[in-house]
Coordinates of C-alpha atoms in Angstrom, one line a residue:
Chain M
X1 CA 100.5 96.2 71.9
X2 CA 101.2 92.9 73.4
X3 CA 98.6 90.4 73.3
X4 CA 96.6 90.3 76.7
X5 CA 94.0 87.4 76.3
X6 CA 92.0 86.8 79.6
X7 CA 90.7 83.0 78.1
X8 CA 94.1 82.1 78.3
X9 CA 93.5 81.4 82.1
X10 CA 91.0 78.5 81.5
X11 CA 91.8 75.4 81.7
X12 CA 91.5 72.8 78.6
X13 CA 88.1 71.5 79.8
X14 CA 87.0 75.1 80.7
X15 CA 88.1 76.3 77.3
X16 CA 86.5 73.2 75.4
X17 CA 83.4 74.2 77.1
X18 CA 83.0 77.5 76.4
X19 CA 83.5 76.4 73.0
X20 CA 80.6 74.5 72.9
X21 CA 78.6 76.8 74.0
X22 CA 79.4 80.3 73.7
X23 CA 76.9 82.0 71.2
X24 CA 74.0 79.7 71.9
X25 CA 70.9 80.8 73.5
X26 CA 69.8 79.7 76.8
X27 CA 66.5 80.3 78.3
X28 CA 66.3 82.3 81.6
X29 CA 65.8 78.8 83.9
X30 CA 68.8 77.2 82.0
X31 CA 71.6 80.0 82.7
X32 CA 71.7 79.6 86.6
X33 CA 72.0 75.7 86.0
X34 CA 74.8 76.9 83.1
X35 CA 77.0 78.5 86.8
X36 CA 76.3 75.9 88.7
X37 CA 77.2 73.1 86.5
X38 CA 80.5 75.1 85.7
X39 CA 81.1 75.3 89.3
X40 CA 80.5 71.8 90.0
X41 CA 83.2 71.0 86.8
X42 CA 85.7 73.0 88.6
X43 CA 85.5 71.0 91.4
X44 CA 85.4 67.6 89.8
X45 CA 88.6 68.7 87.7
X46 CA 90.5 70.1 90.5
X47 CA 91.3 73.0 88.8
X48 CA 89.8 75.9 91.4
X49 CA 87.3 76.9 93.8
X50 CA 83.2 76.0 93.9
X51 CA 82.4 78.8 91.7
X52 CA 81.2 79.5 88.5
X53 CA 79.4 82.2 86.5
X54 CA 78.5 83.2 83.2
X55 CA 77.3 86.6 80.6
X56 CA 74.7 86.4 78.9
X57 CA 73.4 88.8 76.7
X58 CA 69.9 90.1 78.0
X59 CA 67.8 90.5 74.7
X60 CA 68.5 86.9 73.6
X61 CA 70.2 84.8 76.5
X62 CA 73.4 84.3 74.1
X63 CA 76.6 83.1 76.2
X64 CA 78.8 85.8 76.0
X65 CA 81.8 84.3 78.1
X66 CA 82.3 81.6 80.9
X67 CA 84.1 82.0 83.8
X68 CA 85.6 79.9 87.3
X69 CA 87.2 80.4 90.2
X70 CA 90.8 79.7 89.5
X71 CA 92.7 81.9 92.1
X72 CA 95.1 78.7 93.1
X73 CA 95.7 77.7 89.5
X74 CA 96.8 81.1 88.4
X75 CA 98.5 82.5 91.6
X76 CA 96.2 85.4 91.0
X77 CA 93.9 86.4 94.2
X78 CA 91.5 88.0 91.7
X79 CA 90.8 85.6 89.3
X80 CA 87.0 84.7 91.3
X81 CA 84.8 83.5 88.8
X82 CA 83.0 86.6 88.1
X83 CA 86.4 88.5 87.2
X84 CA 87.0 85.8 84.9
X85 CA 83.4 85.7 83.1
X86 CA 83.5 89.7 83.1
X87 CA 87.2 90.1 81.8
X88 CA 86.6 87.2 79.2
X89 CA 83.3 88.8 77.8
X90 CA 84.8 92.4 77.7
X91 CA 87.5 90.8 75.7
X92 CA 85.1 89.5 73.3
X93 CA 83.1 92.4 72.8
X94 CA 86.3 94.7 72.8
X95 CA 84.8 97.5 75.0
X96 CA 85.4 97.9 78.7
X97 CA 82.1 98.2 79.4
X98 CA 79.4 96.3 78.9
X99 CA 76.5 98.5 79.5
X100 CA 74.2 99.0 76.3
X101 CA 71.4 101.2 76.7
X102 CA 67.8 99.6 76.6
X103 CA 66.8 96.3 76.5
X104 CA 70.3 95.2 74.7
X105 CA 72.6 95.1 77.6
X106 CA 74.4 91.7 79.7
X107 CA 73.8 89.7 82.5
X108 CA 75.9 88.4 85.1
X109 CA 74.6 84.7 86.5
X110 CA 76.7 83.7 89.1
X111 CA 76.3 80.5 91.4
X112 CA 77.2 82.0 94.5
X113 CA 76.6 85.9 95.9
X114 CA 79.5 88.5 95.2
X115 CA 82.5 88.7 96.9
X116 CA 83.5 92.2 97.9
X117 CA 85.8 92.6 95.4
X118 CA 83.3 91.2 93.3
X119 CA 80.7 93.7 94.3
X120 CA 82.5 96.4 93.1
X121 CA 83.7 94.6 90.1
X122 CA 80.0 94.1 89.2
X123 CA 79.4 98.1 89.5
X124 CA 82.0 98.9 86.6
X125 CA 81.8 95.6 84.3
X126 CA 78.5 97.9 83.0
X127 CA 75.7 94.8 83.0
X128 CA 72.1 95.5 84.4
X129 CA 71.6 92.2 86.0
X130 CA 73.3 89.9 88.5
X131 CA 71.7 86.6 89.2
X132 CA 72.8 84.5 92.1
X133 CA 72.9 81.1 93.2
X134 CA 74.0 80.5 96.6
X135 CA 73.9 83.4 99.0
X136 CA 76.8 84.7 100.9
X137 CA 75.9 83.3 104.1
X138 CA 76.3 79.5 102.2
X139 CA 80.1 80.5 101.3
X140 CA 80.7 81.7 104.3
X141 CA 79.5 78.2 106.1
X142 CA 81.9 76.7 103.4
X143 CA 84.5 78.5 105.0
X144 CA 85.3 81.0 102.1
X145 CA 85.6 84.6 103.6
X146 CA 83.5 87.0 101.4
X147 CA 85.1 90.3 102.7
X148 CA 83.4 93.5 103.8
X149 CA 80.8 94.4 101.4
X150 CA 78.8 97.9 102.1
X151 CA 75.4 96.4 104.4
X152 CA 72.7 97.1 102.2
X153 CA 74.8 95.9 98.9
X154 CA 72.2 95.0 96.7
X155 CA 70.2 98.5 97.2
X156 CA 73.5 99.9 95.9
X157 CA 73.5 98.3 93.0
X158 CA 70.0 98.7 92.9
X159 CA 70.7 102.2 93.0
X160 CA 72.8 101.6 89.6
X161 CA 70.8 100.1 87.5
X162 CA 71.6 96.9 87.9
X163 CA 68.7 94.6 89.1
X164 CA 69.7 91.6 91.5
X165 CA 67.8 88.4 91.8
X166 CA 69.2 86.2 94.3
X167 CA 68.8 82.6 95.7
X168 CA 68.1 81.1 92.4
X169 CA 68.9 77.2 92.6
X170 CA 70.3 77.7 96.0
X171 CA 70.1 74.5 96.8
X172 CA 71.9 73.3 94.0
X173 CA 74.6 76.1 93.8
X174 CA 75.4 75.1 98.1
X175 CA 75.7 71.0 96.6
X176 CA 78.7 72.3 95.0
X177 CA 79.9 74.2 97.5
X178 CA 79.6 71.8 100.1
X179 CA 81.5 68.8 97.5
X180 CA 84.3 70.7 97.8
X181 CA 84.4 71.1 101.6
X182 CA 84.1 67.2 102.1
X183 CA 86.9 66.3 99.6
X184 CA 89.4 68.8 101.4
X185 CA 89.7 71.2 98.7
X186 CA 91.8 74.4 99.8
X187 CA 90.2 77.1 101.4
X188 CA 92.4 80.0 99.4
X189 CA 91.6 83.0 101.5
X190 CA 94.6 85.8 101.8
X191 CA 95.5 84.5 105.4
Chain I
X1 CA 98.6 74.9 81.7
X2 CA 98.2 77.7 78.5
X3 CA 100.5 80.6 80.0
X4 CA 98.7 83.7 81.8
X5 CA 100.7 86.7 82.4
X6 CA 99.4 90.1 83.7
X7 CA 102.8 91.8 82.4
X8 CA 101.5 91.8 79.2
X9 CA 98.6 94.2 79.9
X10 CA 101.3 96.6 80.3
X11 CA 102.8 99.1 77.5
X12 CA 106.3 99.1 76.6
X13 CA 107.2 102.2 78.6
X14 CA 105.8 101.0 81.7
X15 CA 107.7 97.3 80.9
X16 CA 111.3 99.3 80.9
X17 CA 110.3 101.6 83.6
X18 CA 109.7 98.0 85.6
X19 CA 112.9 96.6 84.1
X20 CA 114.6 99.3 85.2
X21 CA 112.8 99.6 89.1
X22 CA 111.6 96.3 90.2
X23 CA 114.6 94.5 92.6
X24 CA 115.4 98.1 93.9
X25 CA 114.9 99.1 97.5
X26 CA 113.1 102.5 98.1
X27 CA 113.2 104.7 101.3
X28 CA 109.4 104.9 102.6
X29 CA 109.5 108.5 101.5
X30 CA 109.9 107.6 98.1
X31 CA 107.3 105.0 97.4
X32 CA 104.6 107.3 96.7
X33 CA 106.9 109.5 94.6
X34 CA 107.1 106.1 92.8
X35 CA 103.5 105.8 92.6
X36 CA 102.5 109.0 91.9
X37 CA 105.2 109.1 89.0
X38 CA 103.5 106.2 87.6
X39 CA 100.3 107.8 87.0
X40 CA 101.6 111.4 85.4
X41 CA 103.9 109.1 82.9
X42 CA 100.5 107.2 81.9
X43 CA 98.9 110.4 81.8
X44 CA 101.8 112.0 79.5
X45 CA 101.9 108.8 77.0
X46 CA 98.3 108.5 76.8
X47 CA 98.1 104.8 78.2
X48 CA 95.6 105.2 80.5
X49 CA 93.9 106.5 83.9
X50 CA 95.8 109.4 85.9
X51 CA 96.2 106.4 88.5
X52 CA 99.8 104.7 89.6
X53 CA 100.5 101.8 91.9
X54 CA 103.2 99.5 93.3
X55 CA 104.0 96.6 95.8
X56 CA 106.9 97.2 97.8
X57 CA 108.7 94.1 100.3
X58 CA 108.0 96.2 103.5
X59 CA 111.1 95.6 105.5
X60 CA 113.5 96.4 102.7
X61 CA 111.4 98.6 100.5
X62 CA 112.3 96.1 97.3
X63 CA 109.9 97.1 94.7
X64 CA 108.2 93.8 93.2
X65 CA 105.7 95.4 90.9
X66 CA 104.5 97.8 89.4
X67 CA 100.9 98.8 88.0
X68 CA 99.1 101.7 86.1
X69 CA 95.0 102.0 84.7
X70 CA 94.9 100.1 81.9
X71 CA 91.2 99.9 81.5
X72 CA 90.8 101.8 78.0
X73 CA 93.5 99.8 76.3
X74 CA 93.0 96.6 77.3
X75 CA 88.9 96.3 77.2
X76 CA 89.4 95.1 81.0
X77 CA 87.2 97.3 83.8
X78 CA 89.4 95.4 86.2
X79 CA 92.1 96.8 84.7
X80 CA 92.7 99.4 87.8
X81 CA 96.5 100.3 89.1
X82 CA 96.3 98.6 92.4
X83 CA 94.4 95.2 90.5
X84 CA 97.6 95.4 88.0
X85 CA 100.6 95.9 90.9
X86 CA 98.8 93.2 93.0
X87 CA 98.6 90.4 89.8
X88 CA 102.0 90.9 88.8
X89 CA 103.3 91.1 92.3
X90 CA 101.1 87.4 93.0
X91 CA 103.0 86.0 89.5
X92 CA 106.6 87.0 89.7
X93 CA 106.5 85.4 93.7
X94 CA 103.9 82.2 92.4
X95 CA 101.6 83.1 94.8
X96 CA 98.1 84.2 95.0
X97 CA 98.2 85.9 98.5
X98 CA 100.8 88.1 99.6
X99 CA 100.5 87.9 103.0
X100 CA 103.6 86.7 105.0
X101 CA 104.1 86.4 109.2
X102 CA 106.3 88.9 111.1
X103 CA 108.2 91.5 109.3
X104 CA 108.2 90.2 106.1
X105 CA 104.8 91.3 104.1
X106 CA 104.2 93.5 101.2
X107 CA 102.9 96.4 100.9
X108 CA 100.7 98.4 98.0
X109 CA 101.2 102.1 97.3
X110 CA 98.7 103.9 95.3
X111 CA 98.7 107.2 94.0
X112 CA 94.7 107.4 95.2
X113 CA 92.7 105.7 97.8
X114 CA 91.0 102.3 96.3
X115 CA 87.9 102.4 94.4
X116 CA 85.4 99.9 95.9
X117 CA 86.6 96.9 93.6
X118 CA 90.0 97.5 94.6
X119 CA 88.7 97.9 98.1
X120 CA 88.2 93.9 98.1
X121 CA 90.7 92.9 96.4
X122 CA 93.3 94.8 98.8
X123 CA 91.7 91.9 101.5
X124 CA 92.1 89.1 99.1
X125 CA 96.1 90.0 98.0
X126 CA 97.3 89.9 101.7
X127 CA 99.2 92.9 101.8
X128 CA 99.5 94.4 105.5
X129 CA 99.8 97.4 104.6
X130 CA 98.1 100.1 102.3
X131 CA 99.1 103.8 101.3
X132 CA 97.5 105.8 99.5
X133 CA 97.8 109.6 97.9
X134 CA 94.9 111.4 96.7
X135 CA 91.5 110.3 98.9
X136 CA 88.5 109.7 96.7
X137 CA 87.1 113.0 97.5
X138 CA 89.3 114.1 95.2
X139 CA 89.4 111.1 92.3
X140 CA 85.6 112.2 92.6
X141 CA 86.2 115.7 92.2
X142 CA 88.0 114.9 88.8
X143 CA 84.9 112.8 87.6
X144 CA 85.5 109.2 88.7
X145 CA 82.6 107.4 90.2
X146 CA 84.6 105.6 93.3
X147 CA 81.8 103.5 93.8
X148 CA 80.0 101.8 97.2
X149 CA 82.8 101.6 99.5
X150 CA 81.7 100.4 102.9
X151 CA 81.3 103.4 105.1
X152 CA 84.0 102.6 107.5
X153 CA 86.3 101.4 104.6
X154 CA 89.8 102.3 106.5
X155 CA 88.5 100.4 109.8
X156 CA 87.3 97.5 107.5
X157 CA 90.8 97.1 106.4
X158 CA 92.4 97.4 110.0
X159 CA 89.8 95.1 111.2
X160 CA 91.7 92.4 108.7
X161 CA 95.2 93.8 109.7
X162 CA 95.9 95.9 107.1
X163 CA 97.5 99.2 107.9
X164 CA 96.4 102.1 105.7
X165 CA 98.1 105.2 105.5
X166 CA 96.2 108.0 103.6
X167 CA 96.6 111.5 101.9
X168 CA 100.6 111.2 101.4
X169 CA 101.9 113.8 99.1
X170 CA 98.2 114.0 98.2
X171 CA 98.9 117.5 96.5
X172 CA 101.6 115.7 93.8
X173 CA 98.6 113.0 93.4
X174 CA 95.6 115.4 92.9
X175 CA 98.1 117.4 89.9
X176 CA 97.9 114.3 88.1
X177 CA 94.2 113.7 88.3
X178 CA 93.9 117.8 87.2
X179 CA 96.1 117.1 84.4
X180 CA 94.1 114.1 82.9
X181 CA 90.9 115.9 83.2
X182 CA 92.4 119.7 81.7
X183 CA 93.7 117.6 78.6
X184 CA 90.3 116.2 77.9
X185 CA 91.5 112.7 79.3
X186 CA 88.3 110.0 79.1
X187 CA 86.6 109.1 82.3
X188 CA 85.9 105.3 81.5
X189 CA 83.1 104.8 84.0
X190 CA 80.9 101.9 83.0
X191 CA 78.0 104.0 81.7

């Protein structure tokens, strides 16, 4: 089989990040700061959209995987930052899924609220938490369209297992969004 | 920029089968033949999901890509038929929407309506135009969870301008599913 590596999307500062912190433990306050800082880097290095996100494994708060918007950079319309974090931590763990039963299984932090595509993305990646940042009203007023997600989308993933917290550093996680906005940076959606 | 390309998620039957496809013009009648014909060859060399997908240049039927569940083998939950097509479709044109004005979009064929990930990311490619074989009725029926879909997923789509066409040769696409499931096939949902 061919190699398929889903870190070879990151750019150098991206990659050199996750370097230095992949496998450390972060305490639950720290990992939203983790998405938003990430974010905020993507912007400052021109490399992608106000988004960032990470996996963190539940039980310890070890950084599984890092991941940013890079949709322009890779001429791939589903490269969000979630995809990236997910795809990248599946690929470490070598297993499609990252559900573990019990108290052993992953979160996804993210610094802004799902995407559609996202939403559903979430459902099969197999973690049991999503933590967002800035809610999907905030992209929205960015300009970023965030698709048709079912109405009552967090009940549904309620409804899987996965528990949502939203609105974490919200204030923060809109900073970021709203950089990008006032230096001009491309608003990628389909049309 | 380290190189990213979603070609190499795919096997080396479904790389010739591109080689020798992709540039081709198909009659309409024929693109969900493709599609469907996708998915049973996945099926019969054990690569992968009983699902099948493709992009097609919608005024002259060129096929551009070509994708097939690769979820299993390449520790990706993304790794759906329709995520595949679209990300090799966005890489051979450099692109990361497909949408064009006038005459000249794309369109994805897909041997089964579009799980709820793939439901998004459908919006986000820019493809005008979206058919489909089997409903998920009958992906369900053969134990796939389909996940939250908006309820008015079709009119969602149209909403955006996307055309869908539904349940074309959907007898040929539910064999497929039948004959994953009656050779003990895995169903790879998240948990």
């Amino acid at each position: 089989m061919k190699q398929f590596n889903p870190e070879s999307l990151l750019p150098d500062w991206a990659e050199e990040f996750a370097q230095n912190t992949c496998g450390l433990c972060f305490p639950a306050e720290e990992r939203m700061m983790l998405a938003i800082e990430l974010a905020g880097l993507n912007v400052r290095h021109k490399t992608g959209g106000p988004f960032g996100a990470a996996v963190f494994d539940r039980a310890l708060g070890k950084l599984e995987a890092v991941g940013i918007n890079l949709v322009i950079r890779s001429n791939c319309s589903h490269a969000h930052a979630e995809m990236v974090a997910l795809a990248i931590a599946e690929h470490r763990l070598s297993s499609f899924s990252l559900f573990r039963s019990g108290n052993s299984g992953y979160e996804l932090v993210t610094s802004s609220e799902p995407c559609s595509m996202c939403f559903g993305a979430v459902v099969w990646s197999g973690i049991t938490r999503l933590v967002c940042g800035a809610l999907t009203e905030d992209a929205v007023a960015a300009g970023f369209d965030e698709g048709p997600k079912p109405e009552k989308w967090v009940e549904e993933l309620e409804k899987r297992g996965i528990e949502v917290v939203t609105g974490v550093l919200r204030e923060e996680a809109v900073k970021v969004l709203r950089s990008y906005t006032s230096q001009g940076g491309t608003i990628y959606n389909a049309r």
